[in-house]
Amino acid sequence: MADFLFGSPFRRLFHLRPFPAAEWSSSAAAAAMDWVETPASHVLRINVPGLGKDDVKVQVEEGNVLTVRGAPPPAGKGEKDGEDGAVWHVAERGKPEFARAVALPENVRVDGIRAGVENGVLTVVVPKEPAPARPKPRPVPVHSKL
């Protein structure tokens, strides 16, 4: 047990993510996310139940960091305690606020990022830069003097 906590050489293999990702440790929770890399793009799918396109903000910050934040709209009429005679007995769901930051790889086109919300899932498509053409092998003549 002590090795697990204080320096097992394999600790980093089991506890690190395949891509660098940062999450805020504030009151906002981190939303569940799937990240799939296709030959043409990176596709991120983030659960945003109950949120629409106006409730979610996606932006790219310095250093190719994609930030996604979401918060529900303010409570409507009749949803607060005391209005229209409503009495809350249990309020366990809370606000589905979240914030997530993901460090993107270097080979992406940040100007081509697209995002959309459908059925409680935010899909962010980050296109990749085309791979540079591989140089074809060619013979290099060898001379006796340069």
Short mmCIF file of C-alpha atoms in Angstrom, two decimals:
data_model
loop_
_atom_site.label_atom_id
_atom_site.label_comp_id
_atom_site.label_asym_id
_atom_site.label_seq_id
_atom_site.Cartn_x
_atom_site.Cartn_y
_atom_site.Cartn_z
CA MET A 1 0.00 0.00 0.00
CA ALA A 2 2.84 2.39 0.84
CA ASP A 3 4.38 1.83 -2.61
CA PHE A 4 1.06 2.72 -4.23
CA LEU A 5 0.88 6.05 -2.43
CA PHE A 6 4.52 7.03 -2.24
CA GLY A 7 6.23 6.14 -5.44
CA SER A 8 5.37 2.96 -7.22
CA PRO A 9 7.12 3.24 -10.59
CA PHE A 10 3.91 2.16 -12.33
CA ARG A 11 1.64 4.69 -10.60
CA ARG A 12 1.85 7.15 -13.47
CA LEU A 13 0.78 4.52 -16.01
CA PHE A 14 -2.50 3.82 -14.27
CA HIS A 15 -3.47 7.29 -13.13
CA LEU A 16 -2.64 9.53 -16.08
CA ARG A 17 -4.93 10.29 -18.98
CA PRO A 18 -3.86 9.65 -22.58
CA PHE A 19 -4.29 13.35 -23.42
CA PRO A 20 -3.55 16.28 -21.14
CA ALA A 21 -6.80 17.55 -19.67
CA ALA A 22 -7.38 20.09 -16.94
CA GLU A 23 -10.50 20.36 -14.88
CA TRP A 24 -11.51 23.20 -12.63
CA SER A 25 -11.78 22.34 -8.98
CA SER A 26 -14.32 25.05 -8.26
CA SER A 27 -17.99 24.57 -7.50
CA ALA A 28 -18.60 23.61 -11.12
CA ALA A 29 -18.41 19.90 -11.85
CA ALA A 30 -16.60 18.33 -14.78
CA ALA A 31 -19.00 16.89 -17.31
CA ALA A 32 -18.51 13.36 -18.64
CA MET A 33 -16.66 13.44 -21.96
CA ASP A 34 -15.72 11.07 -24.78
CA TRP A 35 -12.82 11.99 -27.08
CA VAL A 36 -12.47 10.14 -30.39
CA GLU A 37 -9.72 10.77 -32.92
CA THR A 38 -10.59 10.07 -36.54
CA PRO A 39 -8.21 10.42 -39.51
CA ALA A 40 -9.68 13.87 -40.28
CA SER A 41 -10.59 15.31 -36.86
CA HIS A 42 -10.91 15.03 -33.09
CA VAL A 43 -14.52 14.61 -31.91
CA LEU A 44 -15.44 15.46 -28.32
CA ARG A 45 -18.85 14.50 -26.94
CA ILE A 46 -19.82 16.01 -23.61
CA ASN A 47 -23.00 15.27 -21.63
CA VAL A 48 -25.01 18.46 -21.11
CA PRO A 49 -28.45 17.24 -19.99
CA GLY A 50 -31.10 19.92 -20.01
CA LEU A 51 -28.89 22.57 -21.61
CA GLY A 52 -29.42 24.18 -25.00
CA LYS A 53 -27.10 25.95 -27.40
CA ASP A 54 -27.49 29.26 -25.56
CA ASP A 55 -26.51 27.68 -22.22
CA VAL A 56 -23.14 26.30 -23.40
CA LYS A 57 -20.03 28.36 -24.19
CA VAL A 58 -17.11 26.87 -26.17
CA GLN A 59 -13.88 28.78 -26.79
CA VAL A 60 -10.21 28.23 -27.58
CA GLU A 61 -7.77 29.94 -25.27
CA GLU A 62 -4.02 30.51 -25.48
CA GLY A 63 -1.93 27.41 -25.94
CA ASN A 64 -4.59 25.41 -27.84
CA VAL A 65 -6.76 24.91 -24.75
CA LEU A 66 -10.40 24.23 -25.54
CA THR A 67 -12.70 25.38 -22.73
CA VAL A 68 -16.33 24.37 -22.42
CA ARG A 69 -18.64 25.88 -19.80
CA GLY A 70 -22.31 25.39 -19.25
CA ALA A 71 -24.99 26.65 -16.91
CA PRO A 72 -28.78 26.43 -17.04
CA PRO A 73 -30.85 29.54 -17.65
CA PRO A 74 -32.07 31.38 -14.53
CA ALA A 75 -35.03 29.75 -12.77
CA GLY A 76 -38.35 30.60 -14.35
CA LYS A 77 -41.51 31.86 -12.73
CA GLY A 78 -43.02 29.47 -10.21
CA GLU A 79 -39.84 27.46 -9.74
CA LYS A 80 -38.67 29.26 -6.59
CA ASP A 81 -39.92 28.46 -3.12
CA GLY A 82 -42.89 30.60 -2.14
CA GLU A 83 -44.03 31.57 -5.62
CA ASP A 84 -47.49 30.41 -6.70
CA GLY A 85 -47.83 28.48 -3.43
CA ALA A 86 -45.06 26.00 -4.35
CA VAL A 87 -43.31 24.26 -1.48
CA TRP A 88 -40.11 22.33 -2.20
CA HIS A 89 -39.77 19.05 -0.31
CA VAL A 90 -36.64 17.67 -2.01
CA ALA A 91 -34.16 19.45 -4.27
CA GLU A 92 -31.40 16.95 -5.09
CA ARG A 93 -30.75 17.68 -8.76
CA GLY A 94 -29.13 21.05 -8.24
CA LYS A 95 -27.88 23.10 -11.15
CA PRO A 96 -26.14 21.16 -13.91
CA GLU A 97 -23.27 23.66 -14.13
CA PHE A 98 -19.99 22.37 -15.52
CA ALA A 99 -16.64 23.57 -16.77
CA ARG A 100 -14.03 21.62 -18.66
CA ALA A 101 -10.67 22.49 -20.24
CA VAL A 102 -8.84 20.23 -22.68
CA ALA A 103 -5.36 20.77 -24.10
CA LEU A 104 -5.63 20.13 -27.83
CA PRO A 105 -2.80 18.58 -29.87
CA GLU A 106 -0.67 20.83 -32.04
CA ASN A 107 -1.94 19.48 -35.38
CA VAL A 108 -5.45 21.01 -35.24
CA ARG A 109 -7.14 23.87 -37.09
CA VAL A 110 -8.69 26.02 -34.37
CA ASP A 111 -10.38 28.25 -36.95
CA GLY A 112 -12.45 25.29 -38.19
CA ILE A 113 -13.89 24.09 -34.86
CA ARG A 114 -17.63 23.34 -34.93
CA ALA A 115 -19.95 22.65 -31.99
CA GLY A 116 -23.59 21.64 -31.64
CA VAL A 117 -26.00 20.40 -28.96
CA GLU A 118 -28.50 17.63 -29.65
CA ASN A 119 -30.40 15.38 -27.22
CA GLY A 120 -28.35 16.49 -24.20
CA VAL A 121 -24.97 15.91 -25.85
CA LEU A 122 -22.58 18.66 -26.93
CA THR A 123 -20.50 17.54 -29.92
CA VAL A 124 -17.33 19.50 -30.69
CA VAL A 125 -15.50 18.67 -33.93
CA VAL A 126 -11.89 19.87 -34.14
CA PRO A 127 -10.48 19.34 -37.65
CA LYS A 128 -6.87 18.24 -38.04
CA GLU A 129 -4.27 19.94 -40.18
CA PRO A 130 -3.51 17.89 -43.27
CA ALA A 131 -0.42 15.79 -42.79
CA PRO A 132 2.59 17.16 -44.62
CA ALA A 133 3.44 15.25 -47.77
CA ARG A 134 6.14 12.72 -47.22
CA PRO A 135 9.14 13.32 -49.43
CA LYS A 136 9.66 10.60 -51.97
CA PRO A 137 12.91 8.68 -51.70
CA ARG A 138 15.45 9.89 -54.20
CA PRO A 139 19.05 9.04 -54.78
CA VAL A 140 21.68 11.53 -53.71
CA PRO A 141 24.79 11.51 -55.89
CA VAL A 142 28.07 11.14 -54.06
CA HIS A 143 31.05 13.10 -55.39
CA SER A 144 34.69 12.89 -54.45
CA LYS A 145 34.79 16.62 -53.55
CA LEU A 146 32.13 19.01 -52.34
#
